[in-house]
CSV table of C-alpha atoms and ligand atoms in Angstrom, one decimal:
chain,number,residue,atom,x,y,z
Z,149,MET,CA,-44.9,27.8,21.8
Z,150,ALA,CA,-46.4,24.4,21.6
Z,151,VAL,CA,-49.8,22.9,22.5
Z,152,GLU,CA,-49.2,20.9,25.7
Z,153,LYS,CA,-51.2,18.8,28.2
Z,154,THR,CA,-50.9,19.1,31.9
Z,155,LEU,CA,-52.4,17.3,34.9
Z,156,SER,CA,-54.4,19.3,37.3
Z,157,ILE,CA,-55.9,18.2,40.6
Z,158,ILE,CA,-58.5,20.2,42.5
Z,159,LYS,CA,-57.6,19.1,46.0
Z,160,PRO,CA,-60.0,18.1,48.9
Z,161,ASP,CA,-60.0,21.6,50.5
Z,162,ALA,CA,-61.2,23.3,47.3
Z,163,VAL,CA,-63.8,20.5,46.6
Z,164,ALA,CA,-65.1,21.0,50.2
Z,165,LYS,CA,-65.3,24.7,49.6
Z,166,ASN,CA,-67.5,24.2,46.6
Z,167,VAL,CA,-65.3,26.1,44.2
Z,168,ILE,CA,-64.7,23.4,41.5
Z,169,GLY,CA,-66.7,25.6,39.0
Z,170,GLU,CA,-64.9,28.8,39.9
Z,171,ILE,CA,-61.5,27.1,39.4
Z,172,ASN,CA,-62.5,25.5,36.1
Z,173,ALA,CA,-63.7,28.9,34.9
Z,174,ARG,CA,-60.2,30.3,35.5
Z,175,PHE,CA,-58.7,27.6,33.3
Z,176,GLU,CA,-61.2,28.3,30.5
Z,177,LYS,CA,-60.8,32.0,30.7
Z,178,ALA,CA,-57.0,31.6,30.4
Z,179,GLY,CA,-57.5,29.6,27.2
Z,180,LEU,CA,-56.9,26.2,28.6
Z,181,THR,CA,-59.3,23.4,27.6
Z,182,LEU,CA,-60.5,20.6,29.9
Z,183,VAL,CA,-60.0,17.5,27.8
Z,184,ALA,CA,-60.4,14.9,30.6
Z,185,MET,CA,-61.9,15.0,34.1
Z,186,LYS,CA,-63.1,12.7,36.9
Z,187,MET,CA,-63.9,12.9,40.6
Z,188,VAL,CA,-62.1,10.3,42.7
Z,189,HIS,CA,-61.4,9.6,46.4
Z,190,LEU,CA,-57.7,8.6,46.5
Z,191,ASP,CA,-56.5,5.9,48.8
Z,192,ASP,CA,-53.0,5.9,50.5
Z,193,GLU,CA,-51.5,3.8,47.7
Z,194,LYS,CA,-52.7,5.9,44.9
Z,195,ALA,CA,-51.9,9.3,46.6
Z,196,GLY,CA,-48.5,8.0,47.8
Z,197,GLY,CA,-47.6,6.8,44.3
Z,198,PHE,CA,-48.6,10.1,42.8
Z,199,TYR,CA,-46.3,12.0,45.2
Z,200,ALA,CA,-43.5,9.3,45.2
Z,201,GLU,CA,-40.9,12.0,44.5
Z,202,HIS,CA,-41.6,13.4,47.9
Z,203,LYS,CA,-41.5,10.1,49.7
Z,204,GLU,CA,-38.4,10.9,51.9
Z,205,ARG,CA,-39.6,14.5,52.7
Z,206,PRO,CA,-40.8,15.3,56.3
Z,207,PHE,CA,-44.2,16.5,55.0
Z,208,PHE,CA,-45.0,13.3,53.0
Z,209,LYS,CA,-47.2,11.6,55.6
Z,210,ASP,CA,-49.3,14.8,56.0
Z,211,LEU,CA,-49.5,15.3,52.3
Z,212,VAL,CA,-50.9,11.8,51.7
Z,213,ALA,CA,-53.3,12.1,54.7
Z,214,PHE,CA,-54.6,15.4,53.2
Z,215,MET,CA,-54.9,14.1,49.7
Z,216,THR,CA,-57.0,11.1,50.9
Z,217,SER,CA,-59.2,13.2,53.3
Z,218,GLY,CA,-61.9,13.7,50.7
Z,219,PRO,CA,-62.7,13.5,47.0
Z,220,VAL,CA,-60.6,15.4,44.4
Z,221,VAL,CA,-61.1,16.3,40.8
Z,222,VAL,CA,-58.4,15.0,38.5
Z,223,GLN,CA,-58.3,16.7,35.1
Z,224,VAL,CA,-56.2,17.2,32.0
Z,225,LEU,CA,-55.8,20.7,30.7
Z,226,GLU,CA,-54.7,21.4,27.1
Z,227,GLY,CA,-53.5,24.5,25.5
Z,228,GLU,CA,-50.5,26.6,24.4
Z,229,ASN,CA,-47.7,26.3,27.0
Z,230,ALA,CA,-50.3,24.6,29.3
Z,231,ILE,CA,-47.8,23.4,31.9
Z,232,LEU,CA,-46.3,26.8,32.8
Z,233,ALA,CA,-49.6,28.6,32.1
Z,234,ASN,CA,-51.3,26.5,34.7
Z,235,ARG,CA,-48.5,27.0,37.2
Z,236,ASP,CA,-48.9,30.7,36.7
Z,237,LEU,CA,-52.6,30.5,37.3
Z,238,MET,CA,-52.0,28.4,40.5
Z,239,GLY,CA,-49.5,30.6,42.2
Z,240,ALA,CA,-46.9,29.7,44.8
Z,241,THR,CA,-47.1,26.4,46.8
Z,242,ASN,CA,-47.5,28.4,50.1
Z,243,PRO,CA,-50.7,30.6,49.6
Z,244,LYS,CA,-49.0,33.3,51.8
Z,245,GLU,CA,-46.5,33.7,49.0
Z,246,ALA,CA,-48.9,33.3,46.1
Z,247,ALA,CA,-49.4,36.4,43.9
Z,248,ALA,CA,-52.8,38.2,44.1
Z,249,GLY,CA,-55.4,36.9,41.8
Z,250,THR,CA,-53.9,33.3,41.6
Z,251,ILE,CA,-56.0,30.3,42.5
Z,252,ARG,CA,-54.0,29.6,45.6
Z,253,ALA,CA,-54.1,33.2,46.8
Z,254,ASP,CA,-57.9,33.2,46.4
Z,255,PHE,CA,-58.9,29.7,47.5
Z,256,ALA,CA,-56.0,28.0,49.5
Z,257,SER,CA,-55.8,28.1,53.3
Z,258,SER,CA,-52.4,26.7,54.1
Z,259,ILE,CA,-49.3,25.0,52.5
Z,260,ASP,CA,-51.1,21.7,52.9
Z,261,ALA,CA,-54.6,22.7,52.0
Z,262,ASN,CA,-53.4,24.6,48.9
Z,263,ALA,CA,-56.4,24.0,46.6
Z,264,VAL,CA,-54.7,22.7,43.4
Z,265,HIS,CA,-51.9,20.6,42.0
Z,266,GLY,CA,-50.4,21.2,38.6
Z,267,SER,CA,-47.6,19.2,36.8
Z,268,ASP,CA,-44.3,21.0,37.0
Z,269,SER,CA,-42.5,19.8,33.8
Z,270,PRO,CA,-43.2,18.0,30.5
Z,271,ALA,CA,-41.8,14.8,32.1
Z,272,SER,CA,-44.1,15.1,35.2
Z,273,ALA,CA,-47.1,15.9,33.0
Z,274,GLU,CA,-46.6,12.8,30.9
Z,275,ARG,CA,-46.2,10.5,34.0
Z,276,GLU,CA,-49.0,12.1,35.9
Z,277,ILE,CA,-51.5,12.0,33.1
Z,278,ALA,CA,-50.8,8.4,32.4
Z,279,TYR,CA,-51.1,7.7,36.2
Z,280,PHE,CA,-54.8,8.7,36.1
Z,281,PHE,CA,-56.1,8.4,32.6
Z,282,GLY,CA,-56.1,6.0,29.7
Z,283,ALA,CA,-55.7,7.3,26.2
Z,284,ASP,CA,-59.4,6.6,25.6
Z,285,GLU,CA,-60.4,9.0,28.4
Z,286,ILE,CA,-58.5,12.0,27.0
Z,287,HIS,CA,-60.5,14.0,24.4
Z,288,SER,CA,-57.9,16.2,22.9
Z,289,ARG,CA,-59.2,19.0,20.6
N,225,RTP,P1,-48.2,20.3,43.9
N,225,RTP,O1,-47.2,19.2,43.5
N,225,RTP,O2,-49.3,19.8,44.8
N,225,RTP,O3,-48.8,20.9,42.6
N,225,RTP,O4,-47.5,21.4,44.6
N,225,RTP,P2,-46.1,22.2,44.3
N,225,RTP,O5,-45.6,21.6,43.0
N,225,RTP,O6,-46.4,23.6,44.3
N,225,RTP,O7,-45.3,21.8,45.5
N,225,RTP,P3,-44.3,20.5,45.7
N,225,RTP,O8,-43.0,21.0,46.1
N,225,RTP,O9,-44.5,19.5,44.6
N,225,RTP,O10,-45.0,19.8,47.0
N,225,RTP,C1,-46.2,19.0,46.9
N,225,RTP,C2,-47.1,19.4,48.0
N,225,RTP,O11,-46.6,19.1,49.3
N,225,RTP,C3,-46.9,20.0,50.2
N,225,RTP,N1,-45.8,20.6,50.8
N,225,RTP,N2,-45.6,20.9,52.1
N,225,RTP,N3,-44.6,21.7,54.6
N,225,RTP,C4,-43.9,21.9,53.5
N,225,RTP,O12,-42.8,22.4,53.6
N,225,RTP,C5,-44.4,21.4,52.2
N,225,RTP,N4,-43.8,21.6,51.1
N,225,RTP,C6,-44.7,21.0,50.2
N,225,RTP,C7,-47.8,21.1,49.6
N,225,RTP,O13,-49.1,20.8,49.8
N,225,RTP,C8,-47.5,20.9,48.1
N,225,RTP,O14,-48.6,21.2,47.3
N,226,MG,MG1,-45.3,19.5,42.7
Protein backbone atom coordinates (compact mmCIF):
# COMPACT_ATOMS: atom_id res chain seq x y z
CA MET A 1 0.00 0.00 0.00
CA ALA A 2 1.09 3.52 -0.72
CA VAL A 3 0.45 6.83 0.97
CA GLU A 4 -2.09 8.69 -1.18
CA LYS A 5 -3.99 11.96 -1.14
CA THR A 6 -7.68 12.26 -1.95
CA LEU A 7 -10.08 15.18 -2.29
CA SER A 8 -13.02 15.24 0.10
CA ILE A 9 -15.94 17.68 0.13
CA ILE A 10 -18.34 18.01 3.04
CA LYS A 11 -21.45 18.97 1.05
CA PRO A 12 -23.99 21.75 1.88
CA ASP A 13 -26.44 19.39 3.63
CA ALA A 14 -23.83 18.17 6.12
CA VAL A 15 -22.52 21.70 6.72
CA ALA A 16 -26.13 22.81 7.40
CA LYS A 17 -26.57 19.88 9.82
CA ASN A 18 -23.55 21.08 11.81
CA VAL A 19 -21.67 17.77 11.53
CA ILE A 20 -18.36 18.98 10.03
CA GLY A 21 -16.56 18.00 13.23
CA GLU A 22 -18.19 14.57 13.45
CA ILE A 23 -17.25 13.79 9.86
CA ASN A 24 -13.68 15.00 10.33
CA ALA A 25 -13.40 12.82 13.45
CA ARG A 26 -14.26 9.76 11.33
CA PHE A 27 -11.42 10.56 8.94
CA GLU A 28 -8.96 10.98 11.78
CA LYS A 29 -10.11 7.84 13.61
CA ALA A 30 -9.60 5.88 10.37
CA GLY A 31 -5.99 7.06 10.18
CA LEU A 32 -6.48 9.71 7.51
CA THR A 33 -4.82 13.08 8.08
CA LEU A 34 -6.32 16.44 7.06
CA VAL A 35 -3.52 18.17 5.17
CA ALA A 36 -5.57 20.96 3.50
CA MET A 37 -8.99 22.45 4.25
CA LYS A 38 -11.13 25.46 3.37
CA MET A 39 -14.77 26.50 3.50
CA VAL A 40 -16.12 27.91 0.23
CA HIS A 41 -19.47 28.75 -1.36
CA LEU A 42 -19.21 27.36 -4.91
CA ASP A 43 -20.74 29.16 -7.88
CA ASP A 44 -22.26 27.43 -10.95
CA GLU A 45 -19.01 27.61 -12.91
CA LYS A 46 -16.82 26.13 -10.17
CA ALA A 47 -19.32 23.38 -9.25
CA GLY A 48 -20.09 22.58 -12.91
CA GLY A 49 -16.39 22.34 -13.75
CA PHE A 50 -15.80 20.07 -10.80
CA TYR A 51 -18.54 17.65 -11.94
CA ALA A 52 -17.77 18.09 -15.69
CA GLU A 53 -17.69 14.29 -16.16
CA HIS A 54 -21.45 14.26 -15.39
CA LYS A 55 -22.32 17.16 -17.72
CA GLU A 56 -24.55 15.09 -20.02
CA ARG A 57 -26.30 13.20 -17.20
CA PRO A 58 -29.95 13.98 -16.37
CA PHE A 59 -29.08 14.82 -12.77
CA PHE A 60 -26.34 17.37 -13.63
CA LYS A 61 -28.50 20.50 -13.19
CA ASP A 62 -29.81 19.35 -9.81
CA LEU A 63 -26.31 18.37 -8.74
CA VAL A 64 -24.91 21.84 -9.50
CA ALA A 65 -27.93 23.53 -7.88
CA PHE A 66 -27.41 21.48 -4.74
CA MET A 67 -23.64 21.99 -4.58
CA THR A 68 -24.11 25.78 -4.83
CA SER A 69 -26.96 25.91 -2.29
CA GLY A 70 -24.68 26.67 0.66
CA PRO A 71 -21.07 26.56 1.81
CA VAL A 72 -19.01 23.38 1.57
CA VAL A 73 -15.77 22.26 3.21
CA VAL A 74 -13.14 21.23 0.67
CA GLN A 75 -10.29 19.18 2.06
CA VAL A 76 -7.36 16.93 1.23
CA LEU A 77 -7.03 13.68 3.18
CA GLU A 78 -3.71 11.86 3.27
CA GLY A 79 -2.92 8.32 4.35
CA GLU A 80 -2.35 4.70 3.36
CA ASN A 81 -4.68 3.84 0.48
CA ALA A 82 -6.53 7.12 1.16
CA ILE A 83 -8.71 7.09 -1.98
CA LEU A 84 -10.35 3.72 -1.32
CA ALA A 85 -10.23 4.16 2.45
CA ASN A 86 -12.30 7.33 2.14
CA ARG A 87 -14.76 5.73 -0.31
CA ASP A 88 -15.27 2.95 2.27
CA LEU A 89 -15.89 5.49 5.04
CA MET A 90 -18.36 7.40 2.82
CA GLY A 91 -20.59 4.47 1.79
CA ALA A 92 -22.71 4.13 -1.35
CA THR A 93 -23.87 7.19 -3.34
CA ASN A 94 -27.51 6.49 -2.42
CA PRO A 95 -27.74 6.60 1.39
CA LYS A 96 -30.49 3.93 1.26
CA GLU A 97 -27.84 1.54 -0.06
CA ALA A 98 -25.01 2.75 2.17
CA ALA A 99 -23.66 0.23 4.70
CA ALA A 100 -24.43 0.83 8.37
CA GLY A 101 -21.87 3.00 10.10
CA THR A 102 -20.78 4.85 6.95
CA ILE A 103 -20.91 8.64 6.72
CA ARG A 104 -23.71 8.57 4.15
CA ALA A 105 -25.77 6.04 6.14
CA ASP A 106 -25.50 8.23 9.22
CA PHE A 107 -25.68 11.80 7.80
CA ALA A 108 -27.07 11.78 4.23
CA SER A 109 -30.76 12.30 3.52
CA SER A 110 -31.03 11.53 -0.24
CA ILE A 111 -29.00 10.68 -3.34
CA ASP A 112 -28.61 14.44 -3.94
CA ALA A 113 -28.03 15.55 -0.37
CA ASN A 114 -25.52 12.80 0.33
CA ALA A 115 -23.20 14.57 2.78
CA VAL A 116 -19.78 13.98 1.23
CA HIS A 117 -17.76 13.68 -1.97
CA GLY A 118 -14.60 11.63 -2.32
CA SER A 119 -12.29 11.15 -5.31
CA ASP A 120 -12.91 7.80 -7.00
CA SER A 121 -9.46 7.08 -8.55
CA PRO A 122 -5.85 8.31 -8.48
CA ALA A 123 -6.45 10.30 -11.69
CA SER A 124 -9.59 11.96 -10.22
CA ALA A 125 -7.78 12.72 -6.98
CA GLU A 126 -4.95 14.47 -8.81
CA ARG A 127 -7.33 16.56 -10.94
CA GLU A 128 -9.69 17.39 -8.08
CA ILE A 129 -6.96 18.39 -5.61
CA ALA A 130 -5.40 20.72 -8.20
CA TYR A 131 -8.88 22.12 -8.96
CA PHE A 132 -9.16 23.51 -5.43
CA PHE A 133 -5.67 23.80 -3.94
CA GLY A 134 -2.29 25.20 -4.86
CA ALA A 135 0.81 23.26 -3.80
CA ASP A 136 1.49 25.87 -1.09
CA GLU A 137 -1.90 25.13 0.54
CA ILE A 138 -1.24 21.41 1.05
CA HIS A 139 0.62 20.53 4.24
CA SER A 140 1.66 16.95 3.60
CA ARG A 141 3.07 15.09 6.65
P1 LIG B 1 -19.44 12.10 -5.47
O1 LIG B 1 -18.82 12.23 -6.85
O2 LIG B 1 -20.26 13.30 -5.08
O3 LIG B 1 -18.43 11.70 -4.44
O4 LIG B 1 -20.47 10.89 -5.50
P2 LIG B 1 -20.26 9.45 -6.11
O5 LIG B 1 -18.89 9.32 -6.70
O6 LIG B 1 -20.67 8.46 -5.08
O7 LIG B 1 -21.34 9.47 -7.27
P3 LIG B 1 -21.20 9.98 -8.77
O8 LIG B 1 -21.68 8.88 -9.66
O9 LIG B 1 -19.86 10.57 -9.04
O10 LIG B 1 -22.30 11.13 -8.83
C1 LIG B 1 -22.02 12.44 -8.35
C2 LIG B 1 -23.19 12.93 -7.54
O11 LIG B 1 -24.31 13.08 -8.41
C3 LIG B 1 -25.50 12.75 -7.72
N1 LIG B 1 -26.19 11.67 -8.43
N2 LIG B 1 -27.46 11.65 -8.62
N3 LIG B 1 -30.06 10.95 -9.40
C4 LIG B 1 -29.08 10.14 -9.68
O12 LIG B 1 -29.22 9.08 -10.27
C5 LIG B 1 -27.74 10.54 -9.28
N4 LIG B 1 -26.63 9.86 -9.50
C6 LIG B 1 -25.64 10.58 -8.96
C7 LIG B 1 -25.13 12.29 -6.33
O13 LIG B 1 -25.36 13.36 -5.44
C8 LIG B 1 -23.65 11.98 -6.45
O14 LIG B 1 -23.00 12.20 -5.22
MG1 LIG C 1 -18.08 10.71 -8.07
